[in-house]
Amino acid sequence: MIFETRTVIPEPASIDVESFSPPLPELLLDRRAVEHDLGYHSGTAPEPVIAAINELLPRVASHAQLQCGFRILPPSSVVIGPESVSCGSVSLSMGSVITKQLKSSSSIAIYVSTAGHGMERWANQLMAAGDMMQGFVVDTIASGLVEQASLWLEKKIAASVKPIGWSLTNRYSPGYCDWPVSDQHNLFSLLPAGFCGITLTSSALMVPVKSLSGVIGVGSGVKRGAYQCSICDLKDCYRRREEPEELEEQR
């Protein structure tokens, strides 16, 4: 008698959608981080900028409405091709640059994070009142908050797959590495409507504006590396600037 041998791909104990409200104290939000996001090396920001940051940071908690969440798709529904990833009846046209990074993944986690409407309203109010610098600083803080919430969420995703021996790849988002922004509609179709309070415009822009979305590869044969700027042709991305070592260590 001949028995057929099959490789069984383990699945997470739960592949349900999960959402969170990250506690602000658990995110890296200090003056040095904001200075970096504004484009200054440590200690080089002008005094008015430093004063604005010091004044505004304590007020962030009363305006931020942080939410984030993810969904890990069943491995049986995910097919990673040379140019796209098929998720059941939905195809994500990521392009070969991203699919090459995901090729060893058993599945993908779809994630979103947002700072909410409060930070955007605050920045707009400051600018409308004529304080353009403070408005710009708040806008920059909001962008940093979303990035930090996404990093916080990565730890949650990693914890959810660790029991079955899986790890994570880097995050990849529509609008980068030849993945068209218009594919947001397909990406969001794999999540509940209005997930984490985020909706899409007809042109596939996220509302609230200070939001991030994308995918992370998960599986036993993957790992997360440093930001791989060499695979991306976005030359003016702020992450192309070298981060101070001590700041990177905190992250």
Coordinates of C-alpha atoms in Angstrom, one line a residue:
M1 CA 0.0 0.0 0.0
I2 CA 1.3 3.4 -1.0
F3 CA 0.6 6.4 1.3
E4 CA 0.7 9.9 0.0
T5 CA 2.8 12.3 2.0
R6 CA 1.5 15.9 2.3
T7 CA 3.1 18.9 3.8
V8 CA 0.6 20.5 6.2
I9 CA 0.9 24.3 6.6
P10 CA 0.1 25.4 10.1
E11 CA -2.4 28.1 10.6
P12 CA -2.8 30.7 13.4
A13 CA -5.1 29.7 16.2
S14 CA -7.3 32.6 15.1
I15 CA -7.5 34.3 11.8
D16 CA -10.3 36.6 12.8
V17 CA -9.9 40.3 12.5
E18 CA -8.3 42.0 15.5
S19 CA -8.3 45.7 16.4
F20 CA -6.6 47.7 19.1
S21 CA -6.2 51.2 20.5
P22 CA -2.5 51.6 21.2
P23 CA -1.7 53.3 24.5
L24 CA 0.2 56.5 23.8
P25 CA 2.9 55.9 26.5
E26 CA 3.9 52.7 24.6
L27 CA 4.8 54.6 21.4
L28 CA 8.0 56.3 20.8
L29 CA 6.9 59.9 20.9
D30 CA 9.5 62.4 22.1
R31 CA 11.2 65.5 21.0
R32 CA 14.1 63.7 19.3
A33 CA 11.8 61.5 17.2
V34 CA 9.8 64.5 16.1
E35 CA 12.9 66.4 15.2
H36 CA 14.0 63.5 13.1
D37 CA 10.7 63.3 11.3
L38 CA 10.9 67.0 10.6
G39 CA 14.3 66.3 8.9
Y40 CA 16.7 67.5 11.6
H41 CA 19.6 65.6 12.9
S42 CA 19.7 65.4 16.7
G43 CA 20.5 68.8 18.2
T44 CA 20.3 70.8 15.0
A45 CA 16.6 72.0 15.1
P46 CA 16.2 75.8 15.5
E47 CA 15.1 77.0 18.9
P48 CA 11.6 78.0 17.7
V49 CA 11.0 74.5 16.4
I50 CA 12.2 72.9 19.6
A51 CA 9.9 75.3 21.6
A52 CA 7.0 74.3 19.4
I53 CA 7.6 70.6 19.8
N54 CA 7.9 71.0 23.6
E55 CA 4.7 72.9 23.8
L56 CA 2.7 70.6 21.5
L57 CA 3.8 67.1 22.6
P58 CA 2.0 67.3 26.0
R59 CA -1.3 68.1 24.2
V60 CA -1.2 65.2 21.8
A61 CA -3.1 62.9 24.1
S62 CA -6.2 65.1 24.0
H63 CA -6.3 65.0 20.2
A64 CA -5.0 61.6 19.1
Q65 CA -7.5 58.8 18.3
L66 CA -5.2 55.9 17.6
Q67 CA -6.6 52.7 16.2
C68 CA -5.0 49.8 14.4
G69 CA -5.8 46.3 13.4
F70 CA -5.0 43.3 11.2
R71 CA -6.4 40.2 9.6
I72 CA -4.3 37.1 8.7
L73 CA -5.8 35.4 5.7
P74 CA -6.1 31.6 5.6
P75 CA -3.0 30.2 3.9
S76 CA -5.2 28.1 1.6
S77 CA -6.7 31.2 0.1
V78 CA -3.4 33.0 -0.6
V79 CA -1.4 32.4 -3.8
I80 CA 1.7 34.6 -4.3
G81 CA 2.5 35.0 -8.0
P82 CA 5.2 36.8 -9.9
E83 CA 3.3 40.1 -10.2
S84 CA 0.3 39.8 -7.8
V85 CA -1.1 38.0 -4.8
S86 CA -4.4 36.3 -5.1
C87 CA -6.6 36.2 -2.0
G88 CA -9.5 34.1 -2.9
S89 CA -11.5 36.1 -5.5
V90 CA -9.5 39.3 -4.8
S91 CA -6.2 40.0 -6.6
L92 CA -3.7 42.5 -5.2
S93 CA -1.5 43.8 -8.1
M94 CA 1.6 44.5 -6.0
G95 CA 4.2 44.1 -8.8
S96 CA 7.3 41.9 -8.8
V97 CA 9.3 44.1 -6.4
I98 CA 7.0 43.3 -3.5
T99 CA 6.0 39.8 -4.5
K100 CA 9.6 38.8 -4.6
Q101 CA 9.9 39.9 -0.9
L102 CA 6.8 37.9 0.0
K103 CA 7.5 34.7 -2.0
S104 CA 8.5 32.6 1.0
S105 CA 5.4 33.6 3.0
S106 CA 2.7 31.1 4.0
S107 CA 0.1 33.8 4.1
I108 CA -0.3 37.6 4.5
A109 CA -1.5 39.9 7.2
I110 CA -3.5 42.9 6.1
Y111 CA -3.1 45.8 8.5
V112 CA -4.3 49.4 9.0
S113 CA -3.5 52.1 11.5
T114 CA -4.7 55.6 12.0
A115 CA -4.2 58.7 14.2
G116 CA -7.9 59.5 13.7
H117 CA -9.5 62.8 12.7
G118 CA -8.5 64.7 15.9
M119 CA -4.9 65.3 14.9
E120 CA -5.8 66.5 11.4
R121 CA -8.4 68.9 12.8
W122 CA -5.9 70.3 15.3
A123 CA -3.3 70.9 12.6
N124 CA -5.9 72.6 10.3
Q125 CA -7.1 74.8 13.2
L126 CA -3.6 76.0 13.9
M127 CA -2.9 76.7 10.3
A128 CA -6.3 78.5 9.8
A129 CA -5.3 80.7 12.8
G130 CA -2.1 81.7 11.0
D131 CA 0.3 79.5 13.0
M132 CA 1.7 77.6 10.1
M133 CA 4.8 76.3 11.9
Q134 CA 2.8 74.8 14.8
G135 CA 0.3 73.3 12.3
F136 CA 3.1 71.7 10.4
V137 CA 4.7 70.3 13.6
V138 CA 1.3 68.8 14.6
D139 CA 0.9 67.3 11.1
T140 CA 4.4 65.8 11.4
I141 CA 3.7 64.4 14.9
A142 CA 0.5 62.8 13.4
S143 CA 2.5 61.1 10.7
G144 CA 5.0 59.8 13.3
L145 CA 2.1 58.5 15.5
V146 CA 0.7 56.4 12.6
E147 CA 4.1 54.9 11.9
Q148 CA 4.7 54.2 15.6
A149 CA 1.2 52.6 15.8
S150 CA 2.1 50.4 12.9
L151 CA 5.3 49.3 14.6
W152 CA 3.3 48.6 17.8
L153 CA 0.9 46.6 15.7
E154 CA 3.7 44.5 14.2
K155 CA 4.5 43.3 17.6
K156 CA 0.9 42.2 18.1
I157 CA 0.9 40.3 14.8
A158 CA 4.3 38.7 15.6
A159 CA 2.9 37.5 19.0
S160 CA -0.2 36.0 17.3
V161 CA 1.9 33.8 14.9
K162 CA 4.8 33.0 17.2
P163 CA 3.1 29.9 18.7
I164 CA 3.2 28.2 15.3
G165 CA 6.7 29.2 14.6
W166 CA 5.9 32.0 12.1
S167 CA 7.7 35.3 11.6
L168 CA 7.0 38.5 9.7
T169 CA 8.4 40.2 6.7
N170 CA 8.6 44.0 6.4
R171 CA 5.4 46.0 5.7
Y172 CA 4.5 46.9 2.2
S173 CA 1.9 49.5 1.2
P174 CA 0.0 50.6 -1.9
G175 CA 1.7 53.6 -3.4
Y176 CA 5.2 52.2 -2.9
C177 CA 7.4 49.9 -5.0
D178 CA 5.0 50.1 -8.0
W179 CA 2.0 48.9 -6.1
P180 CA -0.7 51.4 -7.3
V181 CA -2.7 53.3 -4.8
S182 CA -5.9 52.4 -6.7
D183 CA -5.5 48.8 -5.4
Q184 CA -6.5 50.1 -1.9
H185 CA -10.1 49.3 -2.9
N186 CA -9.2 45.6 -3.4
L187 CA -7.1 45.6 -0.2
F188 CA -9.9 47.1 1.9
S189 CA -12.4 44.6 0.5
L190 CA -10.7 42.0 2.5
L191 CA -11.5 43.9 5.8
P192 CA -14.8 44.8 7.4
A193 CA -16.3 48.0 6.2
G194 CA -15.0 51.0 8.1
F195 CA -12.4 48.9 9.9
C196 CA -10.7 51.0 12.6
G197 CA -12.7 54.0 11.4
I198 CA -11.0 54.2 8.0
T199 CA -12.8 54.7 4.8
L200 CA -11.7 55.3 1.2
T201 CA -12.5 58.0 -1.3
S202 CA -13.4 57.2 -4.9
S203 CA -9.7 57.9 -5.7
A204 CA -8.6 55.4 -3.1
L205 CA -7.2 57.9 -0.6
M206 CA -7.7 57.0 3.1
V207 CA -9.9 59.0 5.5
P208 CA -8.6 60.0 8.1
V209 CA -5.7 61.2 6.1
K210 CA -3.2 60.2 8.7
S211 CA -3.6 56.5 8.2
L212 CA -1.5 53.6 6.9
S213 CA -2.5 50.3 5.3
G214 CA -0.7 47.4 3.7
V215 CA 0.4 43.8 4.0
I216 CA 3.0 41.8 5.9
G217 CA 4.1 38.4 4.8
V218 CA 3.9 35.7 7.6
G219 CA 5.4 32.2 7.6
S220 CA 8.2 30.0 9.0
G221 CA 10.6 30.9 6.2
V222 CA 10.4 34.7 6.4
K223 CA 12.1 37.4 8.4
R224 CA 12.0 41.2 8.9
G225 CA 14.9 43.2 7.7
A226 CA 16.0 46.8 7.8
Y227 CA 14.2 49.2 5.5
Q228 CA 15.2 48.0 2.0
C229 CA 15.5 51.3 0.2
S230 CA 17.3 49.6 -2.6
I231 CA 14.1 47.9 -3.8
C232 CA 12.1 51.1 -3.9
D233 CA 12.4 53.9 -6.5
L234 CA 10.8 56.6 -4.3
K235 CA 13.9 58.8 -4.0
D236 CA 12.4 61.5 -1.8
C237 CA 11.2 59.2 1.0
Y238 CA 12.2 60.6 4.4
R239 CA 13.3 57.1 5.5
R240 CA 16.2 57.3 3.0
R241 CA 17.9 59.5 5.5
E242 CA 20.1 57.6 7.9
E243 CA 18.5 57.4 11.4
P244 CA 20.6 58.0 14.5
E245 CA 21.7 54.7 15.9
E246 CA 20.3 55.3 19.4
L247 CA 16.9 56.3 17.9
E248 CA 16.8 53.2 15.8
E249 CA 17.6 51.1 18.8
Q250 CA 14.6 52.5 20.7
R251 CA 12.4 51.5 17.7

